[in-house]
Amino acid sequence: MPLAHAVRLIGTGPRSRESSKLRLAPFAGPLLACARMFTPAGSAGSNLPDRPTRARYWVIVFAVSLAVIQYIDRVCISQAMPAIAKEMGLSDAQKGAIFSAFTLAYALFEIPTGWLGDKIGARRVLLRVVLWWSFFTAATGWAWNYGAMIVTRFLFGAGEAGCFPNLTKALSAWLPAVDRTRAQALMWMGARWGGASAPLLVVMVMAFVSWRTAFLIFALLGVGWAVAFYLWFRDNPRDHKSVNAAELALLKGNEENVSGHGDVPWRELATRPTMWFLWGQYFFLSYGWYFFVTWLPTYLKDVRGLEIKSNVVMHWLAGVLEGSFSPELTLKILAAALAGTPLLFGGFGSLLAGAVSSRLIARGASVVRVRRSFGFFGVAGAAALLMASFHIRDPLLAMLAMGLAGFFNDLTLPGSWATCMDVGGKFAGTVSGSMNMMGNFGGMAGPLVVGLVLTLTSRDWQMVFLVTSVIYSLGAVCWLFIDPVTPLERTAKG
């Protein structure tokens, strides 16, 4: 893409172009390449004043970059946990409780912060959310015992709550309906790839500093994002100087989605069957998925650690790395790379689902059928592949199977969050917050149950995988009963 064309993505006037470039330079790079998939055919290179500006695509850049940062900050504790547990003398049950403290708070504060975004706008809420969780990311490194760690991770979860509902709120105001599913796909791709990179980042950073200092370093990422976002973003595209009349015309139907909607139809939200099944599928999905970002590094260390070099490819790669690193650090790097496999593959799953489902719907396919199909086969495939991965002896092939479980898991995400946008309408923040709340109750239950199963069965990992796969598969059943298109407000009035 020519440089001049990239500059036009930011604004139409010379002054707005310069100021926006300075503010957003750290986030531009490869993320703008992702936004290209939204560029209408034939629009590149045009200087005509009646052409829509493309300021809306910067909202996608912000959403993807924050998703990356959020998952780095969230996932890094799983890789640091062995060092934390050794220093603090934590049991398996205590480790599970620390993981779950985050998800409990994350779940409890989802609806309040989603509702707050509907009421006062995503700009102020996201600033608070990101600065709060960045502070408690750093504070994780200051914890001195089990109790302090529980409190810190709970407050960290309270800070992260509302991130994705308010990003969804921002996207619903800034993007035409045709682009929303693909935007959600890009955002979740960024989330997963951020999480996939976290284990390697933690291992590399902890090779030079302590785990306590590592959390401080990761906290700085969110602070930088929060400053840039608050300076650039406006809740209403009409208030942004880089948006011209033609771009506003594309967003004409979004006026009601902007802000100031605190009158949520709570009765309809609580009694509508589609909401029950939407909550249920996300609860079961998150129960299974949280294994990847909590207990997986421990599983690799306990069960797969001695087998890593038994694979020909991994043995060769270990030989290459040992030329630069110690044998102990080499094994940690390999294990961290394997631990990121489900999230890496999940990013591809989200991206594929967003692209394919959008294309099918554009060609006239039923939105209901497309979203139900991706949801059902995604969760069912994840459950089967997770169980299969345990019985594959080769460590690399086992992790590839687990990676495919992550791939199928994330086939459901664009449809789940696009459903929140379509069903929620101007209450998208509240609806998506309620779904994510239920999902994180599942994410809270998963690590706790794993810790308890390991304690009660003398570390029987097969039972852990069996229970997780069964619960995972219940999410597939929920998708058969979800109406992903009828707006909440319409049924409330009707």
JSON list of C-alpha atoms in Angstrom, two decimals, residues 231-432:
[
{"chain": "A", "resi": 231, "resn": "LEU", "atom": "CA", "xyz": [-6.19, 11.16, 22.49]},
{"chain": "A", "resi": 232, "resn": "TRP", "atom": "CA", "xyz": [-7.51, 9.78, 19.19]},
{"chain": "A", "resi": 233, "resn": "PHE", "atom": "CA", "xyz": [-10.83, 8.04, 19.82]},
{"chain": "A", "resi": 234, "resn": "ARG", "atom": "CA", "xyz": [-14.29, 9.63, 20.05]},
{"chain": "A", "resi": 235, "resn": "ASP", "atom": "CA", "xyz": [-17.46, 7.76, 21.00]},
{"chain": "A", "resi": 236, "resn": "ASN", "atom": "CA", "xyz": [-19.36, 9.33, 18.13]},
{"chain": "A", "resi": 237, "resn": "PRO", "atom": "CA", "xyz": [-17.65, 9.26, 14.70]},
{"chain": "A", "resi": 238, "resn": "ARG", "atom": "CA", "xyz": [-19.39, 12.57, 13.99]},
{"chain": "A", "resi": 239, "resn": "ASP", "atom": "CA", "xyz": [-17.15, 14.23, 16.61]},
{"chain": "A", "resi": 240, "resn": "HIS", "atom": "CA", "xyz": [-13.91, 13.07, 14.98]},
{"chain": "A", "resi": 241, "resn": "LYS", "atom": "CA", "xyz": [-12.18, 15.59, 12.72]},
{"chain": "A", "resi": 242, "resn": "SER", "atom": "CA", "xyz": [-10.80, 12.87, 10.43]},
{"chain": "A", "resi": 243, "resn": "VAL", "atom": "CA", "xyz": [-14.27, 11.61, 9.39]},
{"chain": "A", "resi": 244, "resn": "ASN", "atom": "CA", "xyz": [-15.85, 13.20, 6.35]},
{"chain": "A", "resi": 245, "resn": "ALA", "atom": "CA", "xyz": [-19.50, 13.30, 5.31]},
{"chain": "A", "resi": 246, "resn": "ALA", "atom": "CA", "xyz": [-19.18, 10.31, 2.99]},
{"chain": "A", "resi": 247, "resn": "GLU", "atom": "CA", "xyz": [-17.82, 8.11, 5.78]},
{"chain": "A", "resi": 248, "resn": "LEU", "atom": "CA", "xyz": [-20.58, 9.31, 8.12]},
{"chain": "A", "resi": 249, "resn": "ALA", "atom": "CA", "xyz": [-23.10, 8.26, 5.47]},
{"chain": "A", "resi": 250, "resn": "LEU", "atom": "CA", "xyz": [-21.73, 4.71, 5.67]},
{"chain": "A", "resi": 251, "resn": "LEU", "atom": "CA", "xyz": [-22.36, 4.78, 9.42]},
{"chain": "A", "resi": 252, "resn": "LYS", "atom": "CA", "xyz": [-25.79, 6.37, 9.27]},
{"chain": "A", "resi": 253, "resn": "GLY", "atom": "CA", "xyz": [-27.52, 3.41, 10.91]},
{"chain": "A", "resi": 254, "resn": "ASN", "atom": "CA", "xyz": [-25.19, 3.48, 13.92]},
{"chain": "A", "resi": 255, "resn": "GLU", "atom": "CA", "xyz": [-26.44, 6.66, 15.59]},
{"chain": "A", "resi": 256, "resn": "GLU", "atom": "CA", "xyz": [-28.45, 4.75, 18.18]},
{"chain": "A", "resi": 257, "resn": "ASN", "atom": "CA", "xyz": [-25.42, 2.61, 19.09]},
{"chain": "A", "resi": 258, "resn": "VAL", "atom": "CA", "xyz": [-23.24, 5.49, 20.24]},
{"chain": "A", "resi": 259, "resn": "SER", "atom": "CA", "xyz": [-23.89, 6.16, 23.95]},
{"chain": "A", "resi": 260, "resn": "GLY", "atom": "CA", "xyz": [-26.37, 7.31, 26.55]},
{"chain": "A", "resi": 261, "resn": "HIS", "atom": "CA", "xyz": [-28.44, 4.10, 26.74]},
{"chain": "A", "resi": 262, "resn": "GLY", "atom": "CA", "xyz": [-28.80, 3.11, 30.37]},
{"chain": "A", "resi": 263, "resn": "ASP", "atom": "CA", "xyz": [-32.43, 1.95, 30.01]},
{"chain": "A", "resi": 264, "resn": "VAL", "atom": "CA", "xyz": [-31.54, -1.70, 29.38]},
{"chain": "A", "resi": 265, "resn": "PRO", "atom": "CA", "xyz": [-34.56, -4.07, 29.06]},
{"chain": "A", "resi": 266, "resn": "TRP", "atom": "CA", "xyz": [-33.32, -6.26, 31.92]},
{"chain": "A", "resi": 267, "resn": "ARG", "atom": "CA", "xyz": [-36.45, -8.42, 32.01]},
{"chain": "A", "resi": 268, "resn": "GLU", "atom": "CA", "xyz": [-36.11, -9.34, 28.37]},
{"chain": "A", "resi": 269, "resn": "LEU", "atom": "CA", "xyz": [-32.38, -9.91, 28.81]},
{"chain": "A", "resi": 270, "resn": "ALA", "atom": "CA", "xyz": [-32.98, -12.33, 31.68]},
{"chain": "A", "resi": 271, "resn": "THR", "atom": "CA", "xyz": [-35.96, -14.22, 30.26]},
{"chain": "A", "resi": 272, "resn": "ARG", "atom": "CA", "xyz": [-35.18, -14.61, 26.57]},
{"chain": "A", "resi": 273, "resn": "PRO", "atom": "CA", "xyz": [-34.19, -18.25, 25.77]},
{"chain": "A", "resi": 274, "resn": "THR", "atom": "CA", "xyz": [-31.60, -17.16, 23.20]},
{"chain": "A", "resi": 275, "resn": "MET", "atom": "CA", "xyz": [-29.71, -15.34, 25.94]},
{"chain": "A", "resi": 276, "resn": "TRP", "atom": "CA", "xyz": [-29.71, -18.47, 28.13]},
{"chain": "A", "resi": 277, "resn": "PHE", "atom": "CA", "xyz": [-28.21, -20.58, 25.37]},
{"chain": "A", "resi": 278, "resn": "LEU", "atom": "CA", "xyz": [-25.79, -17.81, 24.35]},
{"chain": "A", "resi": 279, "resn": "TRP", "atom": "CA", "xyz": [-24.59, -17.61, 27.95]},
{"chain": "A", "resi": 280, "resn": "GLY", "atom": "CA", "xyz": [-24.47, -21.42, 28.22]},
{"chain": "A", "resi": 281, "resn": "GLN", "atom": "CA", "xyz": [-22.34, -21.99, 25.13]},
{"chain": "A", "resi": 282, "resn": "TYR", "atom": "CA", "xyz": [-19.85, -19.36, 26.28]},
{"chain": "A", "resi": 283, "resn": "PHE", "atom": "CA", "xyz": [-19.71, -20.84, 29.79]},
{"chain": "A", "resi": 284, "resn": "PHE", "atom": "CA", "xyz": [-18.88, -24.31, 28.46]},
{"chain": "A", "resi": 285, "resn": "LEU", "atom": "CA", "xyz": [-16.53, -22.95, 25.80]},
{"chain": "A", "resi": 286, "resn": "SER", "atom": "CA", "xyz": [-14.59, -20.89, 28.35]},
{"chain": "A", "resi": 287, "resn": "TYR", "atom": "CA", "xyz": [-14.41, -23.78, 30.82]},
{"chain": "A", "resi": 288, "resn": "GLY", "atom": "CA", "xyz": [-12.49, -25.80, 28.24]},
{"chain": "A", "resi": 289, "resn": "TRP", "atom": "CA", "xyz": [-10.48, -22.94, 26.78]},
{"chain": "A", "resi": 290, "resn": "TYR", "atom": "CA", "xyz": [-9.14, -21.68, 30.11]},
{"chain": "A", "resi": 291, "resn": "PHE", "atom": "CA", "xyz": [-7.15, -24.89, 30.45]},
{"chain": "A", "resi": 292, "resn": "PHE", "atom": "CA", "xyz": [-4.88, -23.57, 27.69]},
{"chain": "A", "resi": 293, "resn": "VAL", "atom": "CA", "xyz": [-4.04, -20.35, 29.54]},
{"chain": "A", "resi": 294, "resn": "THR", "atom": "CA", "xyz": [-3.81, -21.69, 33.09]},
{"chain": "A", "resi": 295, "resn": "TRP", "atom": "CA", "xyz": [-2.83, -25.34, 33.57]},
{"chain": "A", "resi": 296, "resn": "LEU", "atom": "CA", "xyz": [-1.27, -26.18, 30.20]},
{"chain": "A", "resi": 297, "resn": "PRO", "atom": "CA", "xyz": [2.31, -25.11, 31.10]},
{"chain": "A", "resi": 298, "resn": "THR", "atom": "CA", "xyz": [2.09, -27.20, 34.28]},
{"chain": "A", "resi": 299, "resn": "TYR", "atom": "CA", "xyz": [0.79, -30.18, 32.29]},
{"chain": "A", "resi": 300, "resn": "LEU", "atom": "CA", "xyz": [3.65, -29.85, 29.83]},
{"chain": "A", "resi": 301, "resn": "LYS", "atom": "CA", "xyz": [6.17, -29.71, 32.65]},
{"chain": "A", "resi": 302, "resn": "ASP", "atom": "CA", "xyz": [4.68, -32.65, 34.58]},
{"chain": "A", "resi": 303, "resn": "VAL", "atom": "CA", "xyz": [3.70, -35.01, 31.76]},
{"chain": "A", "resi": 304, "resn": "ARG", "atom": "CA", "xyz": [5.40, -33.93, 28.56]},
{"chain": "A", "resi": 305, "resn": "GLY", "atom": "CA", "xyz": [8.57, -32.36, 29.90]},
{"chain": "A", "resi": 306, "resn": "LEU", "atom": "CA", "xyz": [10.75, -35.44, 29.65]},
{"chain": "A", "resi": 307, "resn": "GLU", "atom": "CA", "xyz": [9.33, -36.33, 26.22]},
{"chain": "A", "resi": 308, "resn": "ILE", "atom": "CA", "xyz": [9.91, -33.07, 24.38]},
{"chain": "A", "resi": 309, "resn": "LYS", "atom": "CA", "xyz": [13.18, -34.16, 22.80]},
{"chain": "A", "resi": 310, "resn": "SER", "atom": "CA", "xyz": [11.78, -37.56, 21.82]},
{"chain": "A", "resi": 311, "resn": "ASN", "atom": "CA", "xyz": [10.33, -36.04, 18.65]},
{"chain": "A", "resi": 312, "resn": "VAL", "atom": "CA", "xyz": [12.82, -35.79, 15.78]},
{"chain": "A", "resi": 313, "resn": "VAL", "atom": "CA", "xyz": [11.90, -32.21, 14.92]},
{"chain": "A", "resi": 314, "resn": "MET", "atom": "CA", "xyz": [11.98, -31.05, 18.55]},
{"chain": "A", "resi": 315, "resn": "HIS", "atom": "CA", "xyz": [15.29, -32.83, 19.12]},
{"chain": "A", "resi": 316, "resn": "TRP", "atom": "CA", "xyz": [16.79, -31.03, 16.12]},
{"chain": "A", "resi": 317, "resn": "LEU", "atom": "CA", "xyz": [15.36, -27.69, 17.24]},
{"chain": "A", "resi": 318, "resn": "ALA", "atom": "CA", "xyz": [16.73, -28.23, 20.75]},
{"chain": "A", "resi": 319, "resn": "GLY", "atom": "CA", "xyz": [20.17, -28.82, 19.25]},
{"chain": "A", "resi": 320, "resn": "VAL", "atom": "CA", "xyz": [19.94, -25.54, 17.34]},
{"chain": "A", "resi": 321, "resn": "LEU", "atom": "CA", "xyz": [18.84, -23.57, 20.41]},
{"chain": "A", "resi": 322, "resn": "GLU", "atom": "CA", "xyz": [21.47, -25.10, 22.68]},
{"chain": "A", "resi": 323, "resn": "GLY", "atom": "CA", "xyz": [24.07, -23.34, 20.56]},
{"chain": "A", "resi": 324, "resn": "SER", "atom": "CA", "xyz": [22.83, -20.07, 22.08]},
{"chain": "A", "resi": 325, "resn": "PHE", "atom": "CA", "xyz": [21.07, -21.08, 25.32]},
{"chain": "A", "resi": 326, "resn": "SER", "atom": "CA", "xyz": [21.65, -23.46, 28.20]},
{"chain": "A", "resi": 327, "resn": "PRO", "atom": "CA", "xyz": [19.94, -26.89, 28.04]},
{"chain": "A", "resi": 328, "resn": "GLU", "atom": "CA", "xyz": [17.57, -25.86, 30.84]},
{"chain": "A", "resi": 329, "resn": "LEU", "atom": "CA", "xyz": [16.53, -22.62, 29.10]},
{"chain": "A", "resi": 330, "resn": "THR", "atom": "CA", "xyz": [16.21, -24.48, 25.80]},
{"chain": "A", "resi": 331, "resn": "LEU", "atom": "CA", "xyz": [13.64, -26.86, 27.31]},
{"chain": "A", "resi": 332, "resn": "LYS", "atom": "CA", "xyz": [11.73, -23.89, 28.75]},
{"chain": "A", "resi": 333, "resn": "ILE", "atom": "CA", "xyz": [11.66, -22.18, 25.36]},
{"chain": "A", "resi": 334, "resn": "LEU", "atom": "CA", "xyz": [10.42, -25.33, 23.62]},
{"chain": "A", "resi": 335, "resn": "ALA", "atom": "CA", "xyz": [7.74, -25.90, 26.27]},
{"chain": "A", "resi": 336, "resn": "ALA", "atom": "CA", "xyz": [6.65, -22.25, 26.02]},
{"chain": "A", "resi": 337, "resn": "ALA", "atom": "CA", "xyz": [6.39, -22.49, 22.24]},
{"chain": "A", "resi": 338, "resn": "LEU", "atom": "CA", "xyz": [4.27, -25.62, 22.57]},
{"chain": "A", "resi": 339, "resn": "ALA", "atom": "CA", "xyz": [2.09, -23.96, 25.22]},
{"chain": "A", "resi": 340, "resn": "GLY", "atom": "CA", "xyz": [1.26, -21.16, 22.79]},
{"chain": "A", "resi": 341, "resn": "THR", "atom": "CA", "xyz": [0.15, -23.56, 20.05]},
{"chain": "A", "resi": 342, "resn": "PRO", "atom": "CA", "xyz": [-3.60, -23.65, 20.92]},
{"chain": "A", "resi": 343, "resn": "LEU", "atom": "CA", "xyz": [-3.79, -19.86, 20.95]},
{"chain": "A", "resi": 344, "resn": "LEU", "atom": "CA", "xyz": [-1.74, -19.52, 17.77]},
{"chain": "A", "resi": 345, "resn": "PHE", "atom": "CA", "xyz": [-4.03, -21.92, 15.93]},
{"chain": "A", "resi": 346, "resn": "GLY", "atom": "CA", "xyz": [-7.04, -20.27, 17.54]},
{"chain": "A", "resi": 347, "resn": "GLY", "atom": "CA", "xyz": [-6.14, -16.97, 15.89]},
{"chain": "A", "resi": 348, "resn": "PHE", "atom": "CA", "xyz": [-6.27, -18.66, 12.50]},
{"chain": "A", "resi": 349, "resn": "GLY", "atom": "CA", "xyz": [-9.61, -20.23, 13.40]},
{"chain": "A", "resi": 350, "resn": "SER", "atom": "CA", "xyz": [-11.11, -16.87, 14.29]},
{"chain": "A", "resi": 351, "resn": "LEU", "atom": "CA", "xyz": [-9.75, -15.27, 11.14]},
{"chain": "A", "resi": 352, "resn": "LEU", "atom": "CA", "xyz": [-11.05, -18.08, 8.92]},
{"chain": "A", "resi": 353, "resn": "ALA", "atom": "CA", "xyz": [-14.48, -18.10, 10.53]},
{"chain": "A", "resi": 354, "resn": "GLY", "atom": "CA", "xyz": [-14.84, -14.35, 10.13]},
{"chain": "A", "resi": 355, "resn": "ALA", "atom": "CA", "xyz": [-13.81, -14.37, 6.47]},
{"chain": "A", "resi": 356, "resn": "VAL", "atom": "CA", "xyz": [-15.82, -17.44, 5.43]},
{"chain": "A", "resi": 357, "resn": "SER", "atom": "CA", "xyz": [-19.00, -16.61, 7.35]},
{"chain": "A", "resi": 358, "resn": "SER", "atom": "CA", "xyz": [-19.02, -13.03, 6.04]},
{"chain": "A", "resi": 359, "resn": "ARG", "atom": "CA", "xyz": [-18.61, -14.29, 2.49]},
{"chain": "A", "resi": 360, "resn": "LEU", "atom": "CA", "xyz": [-21.36, -16.89, 2.88]},
{"chain": "A", "resi": 361, "resn": "ILE", "atom": "CA", "xyz": [-23.76, -14.35, 4.33]},
{"chain": "A", "resi": 362, "resn": "ALA", "atom": "CA", "xyz": [-22.91, -11.84, 1.58]},
{"chain": "A", "resi": 363, "resn": "ARG", "atom": "CA", "xyz": [-23.83, -14.51, -0.99]},
{"chain": "A", "resi": 364, "resn": "GLY", "atom": "CA", "xyz": [-27.26, -14.99, 0.56]},
{"chain": "A", "resi": 365, "resn": "ALA", "atom": "CA", "xyz": [-26.70, -17.76, 3.09]},
{"chain": "A", "resi": 366, "resn": "SER", "atom": "CA", "xyz": [-28.84, -17.68, 6.24]},
{"chain": "A", "resi": 367, "resn": "VAL", "atom": "CA", "xyz": [-27.14, -15.80, 9.07]},
{"chain": "A", "resi": 368, "resn": "VAL", "atom": "CA", "xyz": [-28.82, -18.13, 11.56]},
{"chain": "A", "resi": 369, "resn": "ARG", "atom": "CA", "xyz": [-27.60, -21.27, 9.81]},
{"chain": "A", "resi": 370, "resn": "VAL", "atom": "CA", "xyz": [-24.06, -19.97, 9.29]},
{"chain": "A", "resi": 371, "resn": "ARG", "atom": "CA", "xyz": [-23.54, -18.92, 12.90]},
{"chain": "A", "resi": 372, "resn": "ARG", "atom": "CA", "xyz": [-25.13, -22.07, 14.32]},
{"chain": "A", "resi": 373, "resn": "SER", "atom": "CA", "xyz": [-22.98, -24.26, 12.07]},
{"chain": "A", "resi": 374, "resn": "PHE", "atom": "CA", "xyz": [-19.72, -22.59, 13.02]},
{"chain": "A", "resi": 375, "resn": "GLY", "atom": "CA", "xyz": [-20.73, -22.65, 16.69]},
{"chain": "A", "resi": 376, "resn": "PHE", "atom": "CA", "xyz": [-21.79, -26.32, 16.80]},
{"chain": "A", "resi": 377, "resn": "PHE", "atom": "CA", "xyz": [-18.95, -27.83, 14.79]},
{"chain": "A", "resi": 378, "resn": "GLY", "atom": "CA", "xyz": [-16.40, -25.54, 16.40]},
{"chain": "A", "resi": 379, "resn": "VAL", "atom": "CA", "xyz": [-17.11, -26.58, 19.99]},
{"chain": "A", "resi": 380, "resn": "ALA", "atom": "CA", "xyz": [-17.72, -30.24, 19.12]},
{"chain": "A", "resi": 381, "resn": "GLY", "atom": "CA", "xyz": [-14.42, -30.43, 17.23]},
{"chain": "A", "resi": 382, "resn": "ALA", "atom": "CA", "xyz": [-12.56, -28.76, 20.09]},
{"chain": "A", "resi": 383, "resn": "ALA", "atom": "CA", "xyz": [-13.89, -31.28, 22.61]},
{"chain": "A", "resi": 384, "resn": "ALA", "atom": "CA", "xyz": [-12.90, -34.28, 20.48]},
{"chain": "A", "resi": 385, "resn": "LEU", "atom": "CA", "xyz": [-9.42, -33.00, 19.64]},
{"chain": "A", "resi": 386, "resn": "LEU", "atom": "CA", "xyz": [-8.61, -32.02, 23.22]},
{"chain": "A", "resi": 387, "resn": "MET", "atom": "CA", "xyz": [-9.32, -35.58, 24.39]},
{"chain": "A", "resi": 388, "resn": "ALA", "atom": "CA", "xyz": [-7.41, -37.06, 21.46]},
{"chain": "A", "resi": 389, "resn": "SER", "atom": "CA", "xyz": [-4.34, -34.96, 22.28]},
{"chain": "A", "resi": 390, "resn": "PHE", "atom": "CA", "xyz": [-3.90, -36.70, 25.62]},
{"chain": "A", "resi": 391, "resn": "HIS", "atom": "CA", "xyz": [-3.63, -40.15, 24.01]},
{"chain": "A", "resi": 392, "resn": "ILE", "atom": "CA", "xyz": [-1.06, -39.15, 21.38]},
{"chain": "A", "resi": 393, "resn": "ARG", "atom": "CA", "xyz": [2.36, -40.06, 22.73]},
{"chain": "A", "resi": 394, "resn": "ASP", "atom": "CA", "xyz": [4.49, -37.94, 20.42]},
{"chain": "A", "resi": 395, "resn": "PRO", "atom": "CA", "xyz": [4.72, -34.51, 22.15]},
{"chain": "A", "resi": 396, "resn": "LEU", "atom": "CA", "xyz": [4.77, -32.48, 18.94]},
{"chain": "A", "resi": 397, "resn": "LEU", "atom": "CA", "xyz": [1.82, -34.34, 17.39]},
{"chain": "A", "resi": 398, "resn": "ALA", "atom": "CA", "xyz": [-0.05, -34.12, 20.70]},
{"chain": "A", "resi": 399, "resn": "MET", "atom": "CA", "xyz": [0.38, -30.36, 20.76]},
{"chain": "A", "resi": 400, "resn": "LEU", "atom": "CA", "xyz": [-0.67, -30.10, 17.13]},
{"chain": "A", "resi": 401, "resn": "ALA", "atom": "CA", "xyz": [-3.88, -31.90, 18.08]},
{"chain": "A", "resi": 402, "resn": "MET", "atom": "CA", "xyz": [-4.31, -29.50, 20.98]},
{"chain": "A", "resi": 403, "resn": "GLY", "atom": "CA", "xyz": [-3.58, -26.63, 18.60]},
{"chain": "A", "resi": 404, "resn": "LEU", "atom": "CA", "xyz": [-6.37, -27.86, 16.34]},
{"chain": "A", "resi": 405, "resn": "ALA", "atom": "CA", "xyz": [-8.63, -27.94, 19.41]},
{"chain": "A", "resi": 406, "resn": "GLY", "atom": "CA", "xyz": [-7.83, -24.25, 19.83]},
{"chain": "A", "resi": 407, "resn": "PHE", "atom": "CA", "xyz": [-8.51, -23.71, 16.11]},
{"chain": "A", "resi": 408, "resn": "PHE", "atom": "CA", "xyz": [-11.98, -25.27, 16.34]},
{"chain": "A", "resi": 409, "resn": "ASN", "atom": "CA", "xyz": [-12.68, -23.47, 19.62]},
{"chain": "A", "resi": 410, "resn": "ASP", "atom": "CA", "xyz": [-12.16, -20.09, 17.98]},
{"chain": "A", "resi": 411, "resn": "LEU", "atom": "CA", "xyz": [-14.33, -20.86, 14.97]},
{"chain": "A", "resi": 412, "resn": "THR", "atom": "CA", "xyz": [-17.17, -19.90, 17.32]},
{"chain": "A", "resi": 413, "resn": "LEU", "atom": "CA", "xyz": [-15.87, -16.50, 18.45]},
{"chain": "A", "resi": 414, "resn": "PRO", "atom": "CA", "xyz": [-16.75, -14.15, 15.55]},
{"chain": "A", "resi": 415, "resn": "GLY", "atom": "CA", "xyz": [-20.30, -15.51, 15.50]},
{"chain": "A", "resi": 416, "resn": "SER", "atom": "CA", "xyz": [-20.69, -15.28, 19.27]},
{"chain": "A", "resi": 417, "resn": "TRP", "atom": "CA", "xyz": [-19.63, -11.64, 19.47]},
{"chain": "A", "resi": 418, "resn": "ALA", "atom": "CA", "xyz": [-21.36, -10.60, 16.25]},
{"chain": "A", "resi": 419, "resn": "THR", "atom": "CA", "xyz": [-24.53, -12.11, 17.75]},
{"chain": "A", "resi": 420, "resn": "CYS", "atom": "CA", "xyz": [-24.08, -9.82, 20.75]},
{"chain": "A", "resi": 421, "resn": "MET", "atom": "CA", "xyz": [-23.85, -6.85, 18.39]},
{"chain": "A", "resi": 422, "resn": "ASP", "atom": "CA", "xyz": [-26.93, -7.84, 16.39]},
{"chain": "A", "resi": 423, "resn": "VAL", "atom": "CA", "xyz": [-29.06, -8.97, 19.34]},
{"chain": "A", "resi": 424, "resn": "GLY", "atom": "CA", "xyz": [-27.86, -6.15, 21.60]},
{"chain": "A", "resi": 425, "resn": "GLY", "atom": "CA", "xyz": [-28.13, -3.25, 19.17]},
{"chain": "A", "resi": 426, "resn": "LYS", "atom": "CA", "xyz": [-27.69, -0.09, 21.21]},
{"chain": "A", "resi": 427, "resn": "PHE", "atom": "CA", "xyz": [-27.26, -2.34, 24.27]},
{"chain": "A", "resi": 428, "resn": "ALA", "atom": "CA", "xyz": [-24.36, -4.24, 22.70]},
{"chain": "A", "resi": 429, "resn": "GLY", "atom": "CA", "xyz": [-22.07, -3.43, 25.63]},
{"chain": "A", "resi": 430, "resn": "THR", "atom": "CA", "xyz": [-24.48, -4.90, 28.17]},
{"chain": "A", "resi": 431, "resn": "VAL", "atom": "CA", "xyz": [-25.38, -7.98, 26.11]},
{"chain": "A", "resi": 432, "resn": "SER", "atom": "CA", "xyz": [-21.76, -8.82, 25.28]}
]
